[in-house]
Structure formats: C-alpha cells, structure tokens
Coordinates of C-alpha atoms in Angstrom, one line a residue:
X183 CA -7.5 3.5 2.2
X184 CA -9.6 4.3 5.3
X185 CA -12.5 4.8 2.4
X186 CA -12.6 1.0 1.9
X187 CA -12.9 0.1 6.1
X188 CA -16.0 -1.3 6.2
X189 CA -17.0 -2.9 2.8
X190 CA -13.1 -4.6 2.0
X191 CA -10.3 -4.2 4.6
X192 CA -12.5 -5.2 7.8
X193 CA -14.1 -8.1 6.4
X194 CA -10.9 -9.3 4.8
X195 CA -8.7 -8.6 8.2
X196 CA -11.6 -10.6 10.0
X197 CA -11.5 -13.3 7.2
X198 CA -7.3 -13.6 6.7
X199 CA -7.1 -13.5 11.1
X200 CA -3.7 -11.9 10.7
X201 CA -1.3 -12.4 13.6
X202 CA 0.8 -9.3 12.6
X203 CA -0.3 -6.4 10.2
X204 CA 1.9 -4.2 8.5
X205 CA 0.4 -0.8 7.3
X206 CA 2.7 1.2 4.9
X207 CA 1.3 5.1 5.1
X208 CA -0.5 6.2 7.7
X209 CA -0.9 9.8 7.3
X210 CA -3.4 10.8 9.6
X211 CA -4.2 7.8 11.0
X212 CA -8.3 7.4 9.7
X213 CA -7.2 3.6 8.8
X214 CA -4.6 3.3 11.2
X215 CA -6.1 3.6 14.5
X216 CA -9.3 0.9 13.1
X217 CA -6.0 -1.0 12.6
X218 CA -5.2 -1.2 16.0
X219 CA -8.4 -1.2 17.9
X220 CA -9.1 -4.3 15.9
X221 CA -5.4 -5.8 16.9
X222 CA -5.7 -4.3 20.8
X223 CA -8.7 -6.7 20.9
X224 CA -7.8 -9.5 19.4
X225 CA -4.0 -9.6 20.8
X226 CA -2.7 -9.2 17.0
X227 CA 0.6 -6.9 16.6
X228 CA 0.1 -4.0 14.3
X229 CA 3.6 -2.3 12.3
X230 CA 2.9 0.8 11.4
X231 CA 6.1 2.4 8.9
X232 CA 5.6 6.3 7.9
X233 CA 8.4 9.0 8.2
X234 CA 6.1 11.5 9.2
X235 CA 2.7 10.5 10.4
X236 CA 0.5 13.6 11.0
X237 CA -1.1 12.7 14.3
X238 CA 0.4 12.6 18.5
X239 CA 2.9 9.9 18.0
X240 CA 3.5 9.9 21.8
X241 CA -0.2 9.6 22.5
X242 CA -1.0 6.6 20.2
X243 CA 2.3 4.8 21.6
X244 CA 0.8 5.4 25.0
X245 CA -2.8 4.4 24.4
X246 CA -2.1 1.4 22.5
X247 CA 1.4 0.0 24.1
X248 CA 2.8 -3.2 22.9
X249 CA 0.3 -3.5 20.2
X250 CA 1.8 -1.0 17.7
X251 CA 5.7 -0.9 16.3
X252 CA 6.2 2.6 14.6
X253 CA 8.9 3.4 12.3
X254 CA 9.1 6.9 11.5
X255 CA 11.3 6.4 7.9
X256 CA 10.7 5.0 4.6
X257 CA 9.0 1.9 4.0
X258 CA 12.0 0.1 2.2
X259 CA 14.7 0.9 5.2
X260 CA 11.6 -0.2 7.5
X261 CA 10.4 -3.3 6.1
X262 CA 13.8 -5.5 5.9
X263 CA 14.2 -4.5 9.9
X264 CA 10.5 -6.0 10.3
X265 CA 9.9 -10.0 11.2
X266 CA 7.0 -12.1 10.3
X267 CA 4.0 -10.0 9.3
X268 CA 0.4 -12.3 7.7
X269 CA -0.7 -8.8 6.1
X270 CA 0.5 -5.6 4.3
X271 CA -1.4 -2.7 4.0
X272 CA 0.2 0.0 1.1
X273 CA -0.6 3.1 0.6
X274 CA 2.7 4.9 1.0
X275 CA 5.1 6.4 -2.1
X276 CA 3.2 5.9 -5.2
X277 CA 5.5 5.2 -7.7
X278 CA 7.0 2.2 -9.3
X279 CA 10.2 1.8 -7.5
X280 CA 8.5 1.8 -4.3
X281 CA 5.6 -0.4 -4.2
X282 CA 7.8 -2.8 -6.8
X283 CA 10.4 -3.0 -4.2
X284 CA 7.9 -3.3 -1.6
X285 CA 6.4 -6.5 -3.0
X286 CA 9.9 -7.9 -3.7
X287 CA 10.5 -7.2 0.1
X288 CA 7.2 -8.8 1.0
X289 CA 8.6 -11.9 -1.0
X290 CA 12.2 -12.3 0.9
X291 CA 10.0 -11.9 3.7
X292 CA 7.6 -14.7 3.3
X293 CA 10.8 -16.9 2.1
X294 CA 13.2 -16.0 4.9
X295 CA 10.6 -17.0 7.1
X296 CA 8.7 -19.8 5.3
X297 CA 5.4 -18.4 4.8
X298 CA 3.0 -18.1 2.5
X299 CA 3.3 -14.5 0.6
X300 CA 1.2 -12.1 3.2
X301 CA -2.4 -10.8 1.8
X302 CA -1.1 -7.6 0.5
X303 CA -3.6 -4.5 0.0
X304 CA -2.6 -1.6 -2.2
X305 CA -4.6 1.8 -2.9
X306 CA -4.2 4.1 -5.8
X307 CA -4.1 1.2 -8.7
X308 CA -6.7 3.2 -10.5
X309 CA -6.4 6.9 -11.9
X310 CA -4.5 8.7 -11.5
X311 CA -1.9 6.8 -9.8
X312 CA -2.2 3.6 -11.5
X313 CA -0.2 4.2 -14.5
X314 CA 1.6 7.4 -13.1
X315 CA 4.5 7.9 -10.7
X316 CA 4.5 10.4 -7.9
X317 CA 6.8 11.6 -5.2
X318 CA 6.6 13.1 -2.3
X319 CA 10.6 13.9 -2.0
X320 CA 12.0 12.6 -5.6
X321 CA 15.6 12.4 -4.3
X322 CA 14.9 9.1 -2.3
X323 CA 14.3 7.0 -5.7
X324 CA 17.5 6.7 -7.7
X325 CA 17.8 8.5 -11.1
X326 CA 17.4 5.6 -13.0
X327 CA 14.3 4.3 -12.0
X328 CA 12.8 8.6 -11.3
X329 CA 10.3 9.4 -14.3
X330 CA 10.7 13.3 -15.5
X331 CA 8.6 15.2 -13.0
X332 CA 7.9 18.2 -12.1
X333 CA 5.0 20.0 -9.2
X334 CA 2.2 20.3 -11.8
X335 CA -1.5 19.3 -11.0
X336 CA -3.2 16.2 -12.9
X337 CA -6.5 16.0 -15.1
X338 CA -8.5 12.6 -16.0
X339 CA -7.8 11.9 -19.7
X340 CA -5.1 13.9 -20.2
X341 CA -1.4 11.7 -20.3
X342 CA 0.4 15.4 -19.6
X343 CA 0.4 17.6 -16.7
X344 CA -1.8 21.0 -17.0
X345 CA -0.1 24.2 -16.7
X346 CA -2.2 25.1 -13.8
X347 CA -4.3 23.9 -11.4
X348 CA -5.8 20.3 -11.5
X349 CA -5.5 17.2 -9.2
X350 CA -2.8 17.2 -6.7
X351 CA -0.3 19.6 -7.7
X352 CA 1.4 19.8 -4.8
X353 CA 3.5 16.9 -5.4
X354 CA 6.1 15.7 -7.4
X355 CA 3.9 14.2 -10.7
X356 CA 5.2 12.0 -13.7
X357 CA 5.6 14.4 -16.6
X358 CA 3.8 11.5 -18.5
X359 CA 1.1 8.9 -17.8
X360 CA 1.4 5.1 -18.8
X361 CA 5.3 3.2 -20.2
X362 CA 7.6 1.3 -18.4
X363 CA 8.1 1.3 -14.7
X364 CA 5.2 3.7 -14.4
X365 CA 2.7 3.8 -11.4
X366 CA 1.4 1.6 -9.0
X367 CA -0.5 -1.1 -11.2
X368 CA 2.8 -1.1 -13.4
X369 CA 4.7 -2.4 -10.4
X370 CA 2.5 -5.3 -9.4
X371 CA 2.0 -6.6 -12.9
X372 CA 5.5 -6.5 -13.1
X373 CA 5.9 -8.2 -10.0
X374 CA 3.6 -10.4 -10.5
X375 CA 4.8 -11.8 -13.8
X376 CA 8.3 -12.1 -12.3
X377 CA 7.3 -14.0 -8.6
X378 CA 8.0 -17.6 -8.2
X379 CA 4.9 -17.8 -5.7
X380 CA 1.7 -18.9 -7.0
X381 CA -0.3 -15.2 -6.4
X382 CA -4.0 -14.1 -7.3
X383 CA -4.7 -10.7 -7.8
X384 CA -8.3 -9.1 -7.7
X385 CA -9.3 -5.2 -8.1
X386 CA -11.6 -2.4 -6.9
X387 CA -12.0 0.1 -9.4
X388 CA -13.4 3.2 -7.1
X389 CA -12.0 5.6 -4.8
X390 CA -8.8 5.4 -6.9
X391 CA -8.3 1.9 -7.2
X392 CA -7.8 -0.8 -4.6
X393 CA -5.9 -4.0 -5.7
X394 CA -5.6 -7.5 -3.4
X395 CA -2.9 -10.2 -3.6
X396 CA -3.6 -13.5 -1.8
X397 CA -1.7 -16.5 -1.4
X398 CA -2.1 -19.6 -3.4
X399 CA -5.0 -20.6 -0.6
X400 CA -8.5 -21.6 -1.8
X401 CA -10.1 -20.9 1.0
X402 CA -8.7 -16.7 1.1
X403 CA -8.9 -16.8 -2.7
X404 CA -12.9 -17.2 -2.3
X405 CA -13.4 -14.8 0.5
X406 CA -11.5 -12.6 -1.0
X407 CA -13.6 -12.4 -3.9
X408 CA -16.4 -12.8 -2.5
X409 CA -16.0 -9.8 -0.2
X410 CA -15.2 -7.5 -3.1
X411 CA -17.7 -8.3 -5.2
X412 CA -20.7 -8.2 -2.4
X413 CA -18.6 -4.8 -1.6
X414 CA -20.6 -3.0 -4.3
X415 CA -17.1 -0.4 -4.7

C-alpha cells in the first residue's frame, strides 16, 4: 500500500478530508505512520487493526497519543467494536471471506450510523491476489468459505501452484486461481453487485492492483478519478 503514498492515497486523503481513518494491515508500518503524521496534524483520528504489527507498539502509542486506536486482532472482531470511520484502508487477509465481510462490515457501519459508505482503498486486486485466496493462518476462515491450499509459491500465468519455489510461498496459497469466492477482486464485485448503496469503483493496475470505492458523491467520484489517472500507476 505504502507504494501508492504519494501519487493515490495522499492526494485522495487530502481530497476525501477524513475525520477518522481506518487502516486494515499495517505490517511494518511504511503507510501507517504517513497515516498518522497526516492525522496528528490535522486533528483526524487514525484506527489502526492488525494482530501482529511488526514495529514498537509502545513507542508509536506514546509518540502519537490520542491520535491512533490500535487493535491488535483480526480485522472482522475489530471493525464491529469501531464507531464512525470517513475512510478504510485494506490491505489485511487476502482472501474472499475477509475483504467480502469487510465491505459488508463497512456497509452496517455507514447504515448504523447514517453515513455515506466510507472511501474504501484495497491493495492486491491485481495478480496474484486478485483472483486468488491466501492465508496467513487458514483456521480463522470457516471451512466452507476456505479454498484447498496448501504453502506452495505462485508464478504469473500459471492457475496452479509450482512445486518449488516461486512468489510467496510462505503462506497459505489457493491450490487454484480464478472461480467462486476467490480473491480479493472476487469479493468486491460480489459486493458490489449485492450493495443497496449507490458505489463507484475505479482501479490501478500496478504494484499488484489497487482498487477505490467512493460514495455516490460527484464531487469524490471526479477527484477520484482524476487523481488516478494523472497518477501515471
């Protein structure tokens, strides 16, 4: 995510004005800690949900204070605990069940509370990611909803996993790329086609895929596209 900073997330975060930002995976913290210099200067709140952030927790807590939330578990025991939030950032468990459920979380939100659906980033809607599921621990999706996987490392072109080697084989990989409730892209169209709210969605196509869901709003709907395509990504 941290890859997109400057061209797409700051000028959209300086263009949407969020009051509270929710980031979903901060790992080590290269887009989290933009995140909250930006809301530590302009009084915004930022959430920050990851069950095991690879940075000083303490230190951050004390630097930033009242500006950051931090819940140290998975995003969909985090997010119904959450109140308002403008803005979602998502870059967490890439699979379908998560982000899927993530949106539809988003959604209850936004009714609960009578907003608009928040501007919702999520990385990884390209390859390989997209049209695949991963896991980090497979046990916390249930069985239904769990594509056969297995630790076996991932090659452009290819729908299988190799016997050796390849992208990312350190994780928990679909045995099978593309079909139903598969991947990240799979999840929001079939969010998307499902969602009583009146939703745009726009996409980035490097650096794995970045996608954008904005509000029925005019006004964000241009900036938002104008700020990807001047992005040059």
């Amino acid at each position: 995510m941290h890859r997109f900073w400057e061209k797409v997330i700051k000028p959209l975060i300086l263009s949407v004005q969020p009051k509270v930002i929710v980031e979903i995976g901060s790992f080590t913290g290269m887009n989290t800690f933009k995140l909250l210099d930006y809301c530590r200067y302009t009084g915004a709140k930022c959430v920050v949900i990851d069950p095991a952030p690879l940075y000083d927790v303490q230190l951050m807590q004390r630097y930033y204070g009242d500006t950051v939330s931090l819940y140290e578990t998975l995003s969909l025991e985090a997010l119904p605990l959450i109140g308002a939030y403008d803005m979602v950032l998502i870059d967490g468990d890439h699979n379908w069940y998560t982000v899927y459920h993530e949106l539809k979380l988003a959604e209850q939100m936004a009714q609960r509370e009578g907003l608009p659906f928040p501007v919702t980033v999520l990385h990884d809607t390209g390859w390989p990611y997209g049209r695949r599921d991963m896991y980090y621990s497979p046990e916390t999706v249930p069985e239904a909803y769990r594509q056969p996987c297995k630790k076996k490392g991932l090659q452009r072109g290819y729908t299988g996993l190799l016997e050796a080697g390849g992208f990312n084989s350190t994780v928990h990989n679909a045995v099978q790329e593309h079909g139903p409730k598969n991947g990240i892209l799979t999840a929001i169209e079939d969010f998307l086609m499902e969602t009583e709210h009146a939703l745009s969605f726009y996409e980035l196509s490097s650096n794995n895929g970045l996608g954008v869901i904005v509000p029925d709003n005019e006004r964000l709907r241009g900036s938002v596209k104008y700020i990807l395509d001047s992005s040059g990504l």
